[in-house]
PDB file of C-alpha atoms in Angstrom:
ATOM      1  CA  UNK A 114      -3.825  -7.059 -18.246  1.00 78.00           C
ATOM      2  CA  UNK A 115      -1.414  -5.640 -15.847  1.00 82.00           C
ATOM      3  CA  UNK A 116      -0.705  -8.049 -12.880  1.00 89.00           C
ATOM      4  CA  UNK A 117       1.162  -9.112  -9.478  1.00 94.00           C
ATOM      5  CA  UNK A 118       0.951 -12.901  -8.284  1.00 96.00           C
ATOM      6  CA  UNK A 119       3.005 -13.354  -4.797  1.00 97.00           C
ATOM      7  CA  UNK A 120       3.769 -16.807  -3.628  1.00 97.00           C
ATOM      8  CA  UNK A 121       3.736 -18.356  -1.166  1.00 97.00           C
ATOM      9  CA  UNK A 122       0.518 -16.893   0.283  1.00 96.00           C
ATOM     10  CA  UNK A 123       1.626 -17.929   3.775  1.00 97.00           C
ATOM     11  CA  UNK A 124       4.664 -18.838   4.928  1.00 98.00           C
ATOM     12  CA  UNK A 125       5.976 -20.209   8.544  1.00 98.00           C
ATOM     13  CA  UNK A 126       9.487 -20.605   9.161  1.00 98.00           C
ATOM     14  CA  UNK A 127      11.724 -21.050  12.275  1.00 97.00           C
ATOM     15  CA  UNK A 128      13.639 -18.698  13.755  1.00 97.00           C
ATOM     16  CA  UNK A 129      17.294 -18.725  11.873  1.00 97.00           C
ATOM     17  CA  UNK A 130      15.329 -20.684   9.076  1.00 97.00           C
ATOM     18  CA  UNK A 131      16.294 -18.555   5.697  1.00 98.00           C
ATOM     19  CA  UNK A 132      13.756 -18.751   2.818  1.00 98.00           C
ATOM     20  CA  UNK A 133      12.383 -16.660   0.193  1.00 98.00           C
ATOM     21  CA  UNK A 134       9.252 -14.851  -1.116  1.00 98.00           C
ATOM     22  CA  UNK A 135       7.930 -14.325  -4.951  1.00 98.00           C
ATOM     23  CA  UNK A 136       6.385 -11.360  -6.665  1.00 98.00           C
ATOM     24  CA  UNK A 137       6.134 -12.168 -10.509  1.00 97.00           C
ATOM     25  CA  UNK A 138       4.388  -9.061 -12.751  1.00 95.00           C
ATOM     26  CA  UNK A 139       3.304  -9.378 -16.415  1.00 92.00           C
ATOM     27  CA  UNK A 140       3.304  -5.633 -16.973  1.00 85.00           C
ATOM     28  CA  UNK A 141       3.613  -3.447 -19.898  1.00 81.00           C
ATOM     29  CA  UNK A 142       6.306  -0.810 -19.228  1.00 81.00           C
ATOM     30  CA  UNK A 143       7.716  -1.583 -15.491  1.00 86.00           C
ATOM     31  CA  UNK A 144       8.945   1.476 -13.396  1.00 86.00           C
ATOM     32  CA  UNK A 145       9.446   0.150 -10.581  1.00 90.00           C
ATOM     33  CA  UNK A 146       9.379  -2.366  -8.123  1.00 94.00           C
ATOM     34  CA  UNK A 147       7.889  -1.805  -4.748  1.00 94.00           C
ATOM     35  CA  UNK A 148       8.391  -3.804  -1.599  1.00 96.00           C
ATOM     36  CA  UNK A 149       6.168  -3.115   1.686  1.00 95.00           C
ATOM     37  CA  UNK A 150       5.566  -4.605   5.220  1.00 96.00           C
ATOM     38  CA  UNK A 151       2.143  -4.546   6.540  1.00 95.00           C
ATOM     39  CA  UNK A 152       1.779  -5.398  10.376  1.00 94.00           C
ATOM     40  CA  UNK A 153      -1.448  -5.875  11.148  1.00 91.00           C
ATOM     41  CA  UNK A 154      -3.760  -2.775  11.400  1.00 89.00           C
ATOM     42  CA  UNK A 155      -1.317  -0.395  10.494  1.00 91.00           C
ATOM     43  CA  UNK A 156      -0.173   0.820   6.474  1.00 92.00           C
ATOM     44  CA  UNK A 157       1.936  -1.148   4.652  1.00 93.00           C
ATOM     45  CA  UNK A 158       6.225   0.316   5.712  1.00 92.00           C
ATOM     46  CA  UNK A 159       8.431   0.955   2.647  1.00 90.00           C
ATOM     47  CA  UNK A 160      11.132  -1.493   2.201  1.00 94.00           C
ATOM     48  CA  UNK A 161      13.096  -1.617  -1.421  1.00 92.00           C
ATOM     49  CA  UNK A 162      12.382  -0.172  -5.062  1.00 92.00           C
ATOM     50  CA  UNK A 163      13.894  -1.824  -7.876  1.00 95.00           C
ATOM     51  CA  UNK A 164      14.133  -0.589 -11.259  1.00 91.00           C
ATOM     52  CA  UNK A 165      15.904  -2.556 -13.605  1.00 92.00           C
ATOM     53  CA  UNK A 166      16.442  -6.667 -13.794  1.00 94.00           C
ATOM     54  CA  UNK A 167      19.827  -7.725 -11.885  1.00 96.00           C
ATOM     55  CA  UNK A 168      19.409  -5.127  -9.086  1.00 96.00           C
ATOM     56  CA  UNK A 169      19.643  -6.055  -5.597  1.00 97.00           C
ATOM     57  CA  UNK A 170      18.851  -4.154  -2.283  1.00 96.00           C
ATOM     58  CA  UNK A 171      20.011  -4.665   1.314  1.00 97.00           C
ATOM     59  CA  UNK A 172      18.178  -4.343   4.790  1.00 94.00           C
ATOM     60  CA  UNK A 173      19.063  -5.939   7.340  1.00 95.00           C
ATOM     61  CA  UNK A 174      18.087  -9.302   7.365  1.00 96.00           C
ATOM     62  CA  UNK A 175      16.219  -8.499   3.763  1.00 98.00           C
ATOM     63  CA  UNK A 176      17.453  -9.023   0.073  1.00 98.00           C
ATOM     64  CA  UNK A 177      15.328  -7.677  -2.853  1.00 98.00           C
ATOM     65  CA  UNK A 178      16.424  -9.045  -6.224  1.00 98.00           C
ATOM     66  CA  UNK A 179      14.908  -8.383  -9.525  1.00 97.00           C
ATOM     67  CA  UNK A 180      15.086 -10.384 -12.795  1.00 95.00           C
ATOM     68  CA  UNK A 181      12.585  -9.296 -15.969  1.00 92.00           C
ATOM     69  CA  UNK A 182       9.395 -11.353 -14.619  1.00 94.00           C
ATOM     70  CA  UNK A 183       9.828 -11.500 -10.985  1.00 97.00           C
ATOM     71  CA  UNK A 184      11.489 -10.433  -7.522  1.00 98.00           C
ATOM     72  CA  UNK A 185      12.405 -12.175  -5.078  1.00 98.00           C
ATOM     73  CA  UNK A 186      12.921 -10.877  -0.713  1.00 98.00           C
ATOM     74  CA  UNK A 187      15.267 -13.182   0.426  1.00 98.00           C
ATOM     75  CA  UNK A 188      15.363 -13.093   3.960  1.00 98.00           C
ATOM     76  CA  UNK A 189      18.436 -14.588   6.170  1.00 98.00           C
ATOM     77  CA  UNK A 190      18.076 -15.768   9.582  1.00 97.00           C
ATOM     78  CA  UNK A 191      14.831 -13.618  10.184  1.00 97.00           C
ATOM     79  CA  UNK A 192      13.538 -13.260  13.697  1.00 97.00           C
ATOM     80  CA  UNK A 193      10.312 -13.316  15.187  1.00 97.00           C
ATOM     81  CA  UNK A 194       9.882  -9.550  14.871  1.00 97.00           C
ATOM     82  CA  UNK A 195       9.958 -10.094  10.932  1.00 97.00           C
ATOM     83  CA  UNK A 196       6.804 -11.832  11.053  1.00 98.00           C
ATOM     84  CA  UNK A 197       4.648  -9.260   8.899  1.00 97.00           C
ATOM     85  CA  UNK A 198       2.858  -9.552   5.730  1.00 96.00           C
ATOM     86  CA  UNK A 199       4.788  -8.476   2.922  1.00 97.00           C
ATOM     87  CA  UNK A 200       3.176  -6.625  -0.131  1.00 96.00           C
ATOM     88  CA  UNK A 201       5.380  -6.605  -3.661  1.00 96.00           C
ATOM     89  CA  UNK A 202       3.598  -3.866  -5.672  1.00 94.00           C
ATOM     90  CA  UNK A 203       4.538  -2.718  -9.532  1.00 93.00           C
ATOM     91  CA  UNK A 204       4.502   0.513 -10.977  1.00 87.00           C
ATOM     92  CA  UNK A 205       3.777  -0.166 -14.385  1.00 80.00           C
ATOM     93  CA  UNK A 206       3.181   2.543 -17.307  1.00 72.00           C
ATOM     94  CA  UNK A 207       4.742   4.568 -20.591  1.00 65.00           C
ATOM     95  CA  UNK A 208       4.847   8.213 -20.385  1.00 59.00           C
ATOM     96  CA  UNK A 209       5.345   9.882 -17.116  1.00 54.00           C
ATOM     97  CA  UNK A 210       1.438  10.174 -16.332  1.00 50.00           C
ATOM     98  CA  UNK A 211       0.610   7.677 -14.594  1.00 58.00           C
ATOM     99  CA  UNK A 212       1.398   6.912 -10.430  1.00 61.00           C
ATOM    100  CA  UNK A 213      -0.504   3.641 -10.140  1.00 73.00           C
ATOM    101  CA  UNK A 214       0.678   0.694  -8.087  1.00 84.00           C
ATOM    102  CA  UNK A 215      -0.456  -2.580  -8.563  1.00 89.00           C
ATOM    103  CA  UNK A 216      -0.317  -4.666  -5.319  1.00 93.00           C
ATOM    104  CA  UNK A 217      -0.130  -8.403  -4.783  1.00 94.00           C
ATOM    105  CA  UNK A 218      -2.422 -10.016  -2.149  1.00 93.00           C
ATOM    106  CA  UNK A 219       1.064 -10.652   0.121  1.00 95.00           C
ATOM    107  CA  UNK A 220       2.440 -13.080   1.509  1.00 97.00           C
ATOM    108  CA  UNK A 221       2.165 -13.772   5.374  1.00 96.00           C
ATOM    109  CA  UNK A 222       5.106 -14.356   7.359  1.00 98.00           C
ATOM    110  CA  UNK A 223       5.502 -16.348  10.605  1.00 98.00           C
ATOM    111  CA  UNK A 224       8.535 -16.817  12.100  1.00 98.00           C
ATOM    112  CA  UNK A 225       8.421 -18.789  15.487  1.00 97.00           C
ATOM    113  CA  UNK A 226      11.109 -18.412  18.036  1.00 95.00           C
TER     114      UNK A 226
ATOM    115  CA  UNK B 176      11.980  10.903   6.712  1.00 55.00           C
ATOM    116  CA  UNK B 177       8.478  11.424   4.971  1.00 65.00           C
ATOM    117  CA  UNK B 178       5.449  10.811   7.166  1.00 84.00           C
ATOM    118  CA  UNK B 179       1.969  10.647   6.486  1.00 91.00           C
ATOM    119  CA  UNK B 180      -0.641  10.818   9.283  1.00 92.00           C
ATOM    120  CA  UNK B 181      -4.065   8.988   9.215  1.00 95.00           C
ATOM    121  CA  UNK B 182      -7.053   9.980  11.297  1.00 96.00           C
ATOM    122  CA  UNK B 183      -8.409   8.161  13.037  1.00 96.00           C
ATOM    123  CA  UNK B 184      -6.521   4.835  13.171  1.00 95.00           C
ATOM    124  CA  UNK B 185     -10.161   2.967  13.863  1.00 96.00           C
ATOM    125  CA  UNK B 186     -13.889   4.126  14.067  1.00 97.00           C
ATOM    126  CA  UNK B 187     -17.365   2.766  14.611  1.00 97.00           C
ATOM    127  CA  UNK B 188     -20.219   4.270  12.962  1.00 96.00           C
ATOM    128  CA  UNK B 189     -24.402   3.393  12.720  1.00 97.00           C
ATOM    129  CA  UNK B 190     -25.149   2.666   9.338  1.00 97.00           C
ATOM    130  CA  UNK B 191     -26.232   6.033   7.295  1.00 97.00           C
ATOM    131  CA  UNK B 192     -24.167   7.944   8.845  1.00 97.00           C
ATOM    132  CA  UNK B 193     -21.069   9.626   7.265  1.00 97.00           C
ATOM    133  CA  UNK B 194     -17.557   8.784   8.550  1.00 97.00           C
ATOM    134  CA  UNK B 195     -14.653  11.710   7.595  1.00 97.00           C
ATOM    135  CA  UNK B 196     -10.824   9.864   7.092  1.00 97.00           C
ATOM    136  CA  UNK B 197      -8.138  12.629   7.029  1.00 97.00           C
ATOM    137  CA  UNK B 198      -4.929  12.037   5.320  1.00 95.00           C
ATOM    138  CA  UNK B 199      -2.022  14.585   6.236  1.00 94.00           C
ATOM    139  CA  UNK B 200       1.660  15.168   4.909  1.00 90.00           C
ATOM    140  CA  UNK B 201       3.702  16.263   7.597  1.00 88.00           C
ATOM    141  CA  UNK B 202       6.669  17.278   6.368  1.00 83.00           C
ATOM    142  CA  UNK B 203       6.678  17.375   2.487  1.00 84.00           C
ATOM    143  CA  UNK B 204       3.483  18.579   0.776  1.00 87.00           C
ATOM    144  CA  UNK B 205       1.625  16.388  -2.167  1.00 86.00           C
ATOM    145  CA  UNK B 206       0.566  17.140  -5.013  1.00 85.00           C
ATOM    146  CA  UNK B 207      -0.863  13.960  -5.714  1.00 88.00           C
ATOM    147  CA  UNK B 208      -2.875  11.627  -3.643  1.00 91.00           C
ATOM    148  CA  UNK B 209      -4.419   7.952  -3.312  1.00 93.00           C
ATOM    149  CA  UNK B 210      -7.131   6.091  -1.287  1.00 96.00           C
ATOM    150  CA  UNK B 211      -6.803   2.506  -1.484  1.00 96.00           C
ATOM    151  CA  UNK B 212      -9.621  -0.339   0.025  1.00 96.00           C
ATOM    152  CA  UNK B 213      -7.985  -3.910   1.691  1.00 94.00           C
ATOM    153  CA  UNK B 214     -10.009  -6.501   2.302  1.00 88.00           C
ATOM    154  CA  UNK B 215      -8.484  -9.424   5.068  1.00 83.00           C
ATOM    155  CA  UNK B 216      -6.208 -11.240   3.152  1.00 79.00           C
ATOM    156  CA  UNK B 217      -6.482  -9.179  -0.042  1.00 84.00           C
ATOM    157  CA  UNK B 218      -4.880  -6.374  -1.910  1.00 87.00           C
ATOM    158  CA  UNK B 219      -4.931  -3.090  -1.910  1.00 92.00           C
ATOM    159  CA  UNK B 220      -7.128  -1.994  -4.026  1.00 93.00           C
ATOM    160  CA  UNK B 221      -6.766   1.681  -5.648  1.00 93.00           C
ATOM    161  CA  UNK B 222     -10.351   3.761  -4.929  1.00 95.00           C
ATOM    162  CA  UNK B 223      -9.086   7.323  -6.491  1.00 95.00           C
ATOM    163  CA  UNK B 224      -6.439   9.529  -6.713  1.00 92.00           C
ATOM    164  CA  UNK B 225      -6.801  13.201  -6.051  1.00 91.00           C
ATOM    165  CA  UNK B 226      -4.628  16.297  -6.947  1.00 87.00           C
ATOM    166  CA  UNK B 227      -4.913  19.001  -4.799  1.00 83.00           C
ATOM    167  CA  UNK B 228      -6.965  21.571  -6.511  1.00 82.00           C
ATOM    168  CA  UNK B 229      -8.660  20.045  -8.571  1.00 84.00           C
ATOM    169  CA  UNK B 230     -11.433  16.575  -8.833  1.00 87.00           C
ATOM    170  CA  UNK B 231     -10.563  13.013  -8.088  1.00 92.00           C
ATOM    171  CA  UNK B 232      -9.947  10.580 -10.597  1.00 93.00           C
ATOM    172  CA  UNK B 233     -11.880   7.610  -9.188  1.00 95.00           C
ATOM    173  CA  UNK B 234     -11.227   3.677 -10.297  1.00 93.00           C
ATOM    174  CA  UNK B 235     -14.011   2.185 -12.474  1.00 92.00           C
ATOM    175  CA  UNK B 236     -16.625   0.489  -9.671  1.00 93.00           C
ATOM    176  CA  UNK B 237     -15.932   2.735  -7.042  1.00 95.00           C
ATOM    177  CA  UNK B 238     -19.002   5.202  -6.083  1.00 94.00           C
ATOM    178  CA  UNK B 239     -17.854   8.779  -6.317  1.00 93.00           C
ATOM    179  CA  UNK B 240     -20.960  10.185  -4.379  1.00 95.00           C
ATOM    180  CA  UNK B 241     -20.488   7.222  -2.049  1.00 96.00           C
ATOM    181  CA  UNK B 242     -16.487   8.206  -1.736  1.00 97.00           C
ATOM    182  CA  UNK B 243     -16.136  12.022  -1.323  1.00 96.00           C
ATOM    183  CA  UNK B 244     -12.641  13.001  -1.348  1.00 95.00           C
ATOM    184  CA  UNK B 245     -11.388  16.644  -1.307  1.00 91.00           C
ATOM    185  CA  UNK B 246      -7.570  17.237  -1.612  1.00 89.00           C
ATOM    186  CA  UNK B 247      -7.929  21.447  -0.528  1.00 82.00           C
ATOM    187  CA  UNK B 248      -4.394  21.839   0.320  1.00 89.00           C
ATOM    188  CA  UNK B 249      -1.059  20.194  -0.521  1.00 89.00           C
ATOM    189  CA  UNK B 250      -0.494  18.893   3.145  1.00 91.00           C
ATOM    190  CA  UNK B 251      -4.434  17.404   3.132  1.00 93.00           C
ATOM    191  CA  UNK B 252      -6.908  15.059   1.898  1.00 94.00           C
ATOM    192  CA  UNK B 253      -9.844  13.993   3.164  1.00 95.00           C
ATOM    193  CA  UNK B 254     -11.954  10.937   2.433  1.00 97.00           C
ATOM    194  CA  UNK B 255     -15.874  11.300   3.531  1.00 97.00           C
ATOM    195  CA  UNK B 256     -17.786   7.590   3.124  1.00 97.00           C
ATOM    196  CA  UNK B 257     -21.313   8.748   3.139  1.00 97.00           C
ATOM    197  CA  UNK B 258     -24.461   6.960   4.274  1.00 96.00           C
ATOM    198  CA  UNK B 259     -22.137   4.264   5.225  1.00 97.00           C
ATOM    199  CA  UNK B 260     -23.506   0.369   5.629  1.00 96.00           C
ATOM    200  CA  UNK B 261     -22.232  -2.811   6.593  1.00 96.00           C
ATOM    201  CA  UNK B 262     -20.567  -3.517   3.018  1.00 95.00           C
ATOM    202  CA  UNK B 263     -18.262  -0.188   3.955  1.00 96.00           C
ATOM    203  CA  UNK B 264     -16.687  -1.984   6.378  1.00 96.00           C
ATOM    204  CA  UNK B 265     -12.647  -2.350   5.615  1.00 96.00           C
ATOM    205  CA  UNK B 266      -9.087  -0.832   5.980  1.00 96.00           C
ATOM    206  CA  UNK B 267      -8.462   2.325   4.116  1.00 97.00           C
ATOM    207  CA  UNK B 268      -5.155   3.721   3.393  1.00 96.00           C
ATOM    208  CA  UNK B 269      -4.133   6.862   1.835  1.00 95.00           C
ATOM    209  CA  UNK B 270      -0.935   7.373  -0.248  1.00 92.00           C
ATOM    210  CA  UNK B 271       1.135  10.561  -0.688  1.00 90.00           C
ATOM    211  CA  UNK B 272       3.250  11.128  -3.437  1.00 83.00           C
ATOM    212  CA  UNK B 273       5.818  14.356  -2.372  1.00 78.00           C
ATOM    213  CA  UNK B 274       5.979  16.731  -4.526  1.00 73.00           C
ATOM    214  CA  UNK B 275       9.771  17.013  -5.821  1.00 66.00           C
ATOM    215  CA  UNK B 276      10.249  14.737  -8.989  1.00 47.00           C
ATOM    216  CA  UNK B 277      11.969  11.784  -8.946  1.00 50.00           C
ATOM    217  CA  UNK B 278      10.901   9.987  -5.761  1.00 50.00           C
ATOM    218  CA  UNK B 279       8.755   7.168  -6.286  1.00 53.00           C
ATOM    219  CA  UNK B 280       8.840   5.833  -2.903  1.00 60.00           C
ATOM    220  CA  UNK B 281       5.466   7.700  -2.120  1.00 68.00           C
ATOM    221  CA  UNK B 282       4.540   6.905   1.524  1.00 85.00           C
ATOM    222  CA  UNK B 283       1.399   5.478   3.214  1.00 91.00           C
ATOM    223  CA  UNK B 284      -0.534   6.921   6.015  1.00 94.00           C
ATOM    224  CA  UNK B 285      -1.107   4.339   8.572  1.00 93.00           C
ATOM    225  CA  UNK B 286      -4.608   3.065   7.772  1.00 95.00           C
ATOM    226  CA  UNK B 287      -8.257   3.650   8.877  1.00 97.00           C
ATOM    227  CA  UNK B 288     -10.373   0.906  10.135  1.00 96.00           C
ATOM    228  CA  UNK B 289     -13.907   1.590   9.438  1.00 97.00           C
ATOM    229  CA  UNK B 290     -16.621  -0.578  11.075  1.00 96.00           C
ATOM    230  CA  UNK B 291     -20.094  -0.161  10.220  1.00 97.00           C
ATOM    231  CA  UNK B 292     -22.432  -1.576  12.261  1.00 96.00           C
TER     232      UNK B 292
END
């Protein structure tokens, strides 16, 4: 069965405190990688899409890397106005039928001044 | 940029009665379309996807005469939660996928919160 597992589920760092989130997938046929910010009440904000293992995305303060079982949103001296919850989702298939995205639960970023 | 608009961002409704969620491309029209259900502090969870002209391929559990969803145009879809109760209660988000190949970055409207009371 197709799945996304983000750690940590919450995660509370200083401000200028670097760390990192995880999004592993055990998924037959990965097409992509998907990362999203959620603030609350609103839909979740593209970020990154990765498509192969080694590739690596900039934003910012943000890093998406991607190896064959997980990714990983390194994020470098965030600031209190990247406290969000971040969603890793995986679109996961053969053939070019299906669209789904398979979301982890997120992982909830605080980052105190 | 792509944007999708949701409407409204929150509403409050008596249970058994019906609550319309629209779900607009504003500058790209889509083909293809998805409703997703969070929970606090869960996923998203996939409810359907619709293609405009034609029926909505719903996820196993979810109710399709509960969940009405009509995709009439490429620009709009609209998801109608009839005879709504308590249990309705959540975020939902729709999902547009543009219509040119190639782009999988499809966007997200920015989210419905429905309150049944």
């Amino acid at each position: 069965e197709d799945q996304v597992t983000q750690s940590p589920e919450a995660l509370r760092l200083q401000e200028g405190e670097s760390s990192s989130l995880n999004c592993s997938y055990t998924v037959s046929g990965l097409r992509g990688l998907f990362w999203y910010r959620q603030d609350p009440g609103k839909g979740p904000e593209f970020l990154f899409t990765l498509y192969s293992a080694g590739e690596e995305k900039e934003k910012e303060r943000l890093k998406a890397t991607l190896t064959k079982k997980e990714s990983f949103l390194h994020i470098t001296a965030p600031k209190p106005e990247d406290s969000a919850t971040y969603l890793c989702a995986v679109l996961a298939g053969y053939g070019g039928a299906t669209n789904k995205l398979i979301f982890g639960t997120g992982t909830l970023l605080a980052v105190q001044p | 940029g792509a944007v999708v608009s949701q409407h409204p961002s929150w509403v409050i409704c008596k249970s058994g009665t019906s609550v319309k969620i629209e779900c607009r491309s504003l500058d790209f029209q889509a083909t293809t379309m998805f409703w997703y259900r969070q929970f606090p502090k869960q996923s998203l969870m996939l409810m359907a996807t619709s293609n405009e002209g034609s029926k909505a391929t719903y996820e196993q559990g979810v109710e399709k005469d509960k969940f009405l969803i009509n995709h009439a145009s490429l620009t709009l879809s609209t998801l109608t939660v009839t005879s709504a109760h308590p249990e309705d209660s959540s975020f939902y988000i729709c999902r547009a996928k543009p219509q040119r190949a190639g782009r999988a970055e499809a966007d997200f409207g920015s989210g419905t919160r429905l309150t049944v009371v």
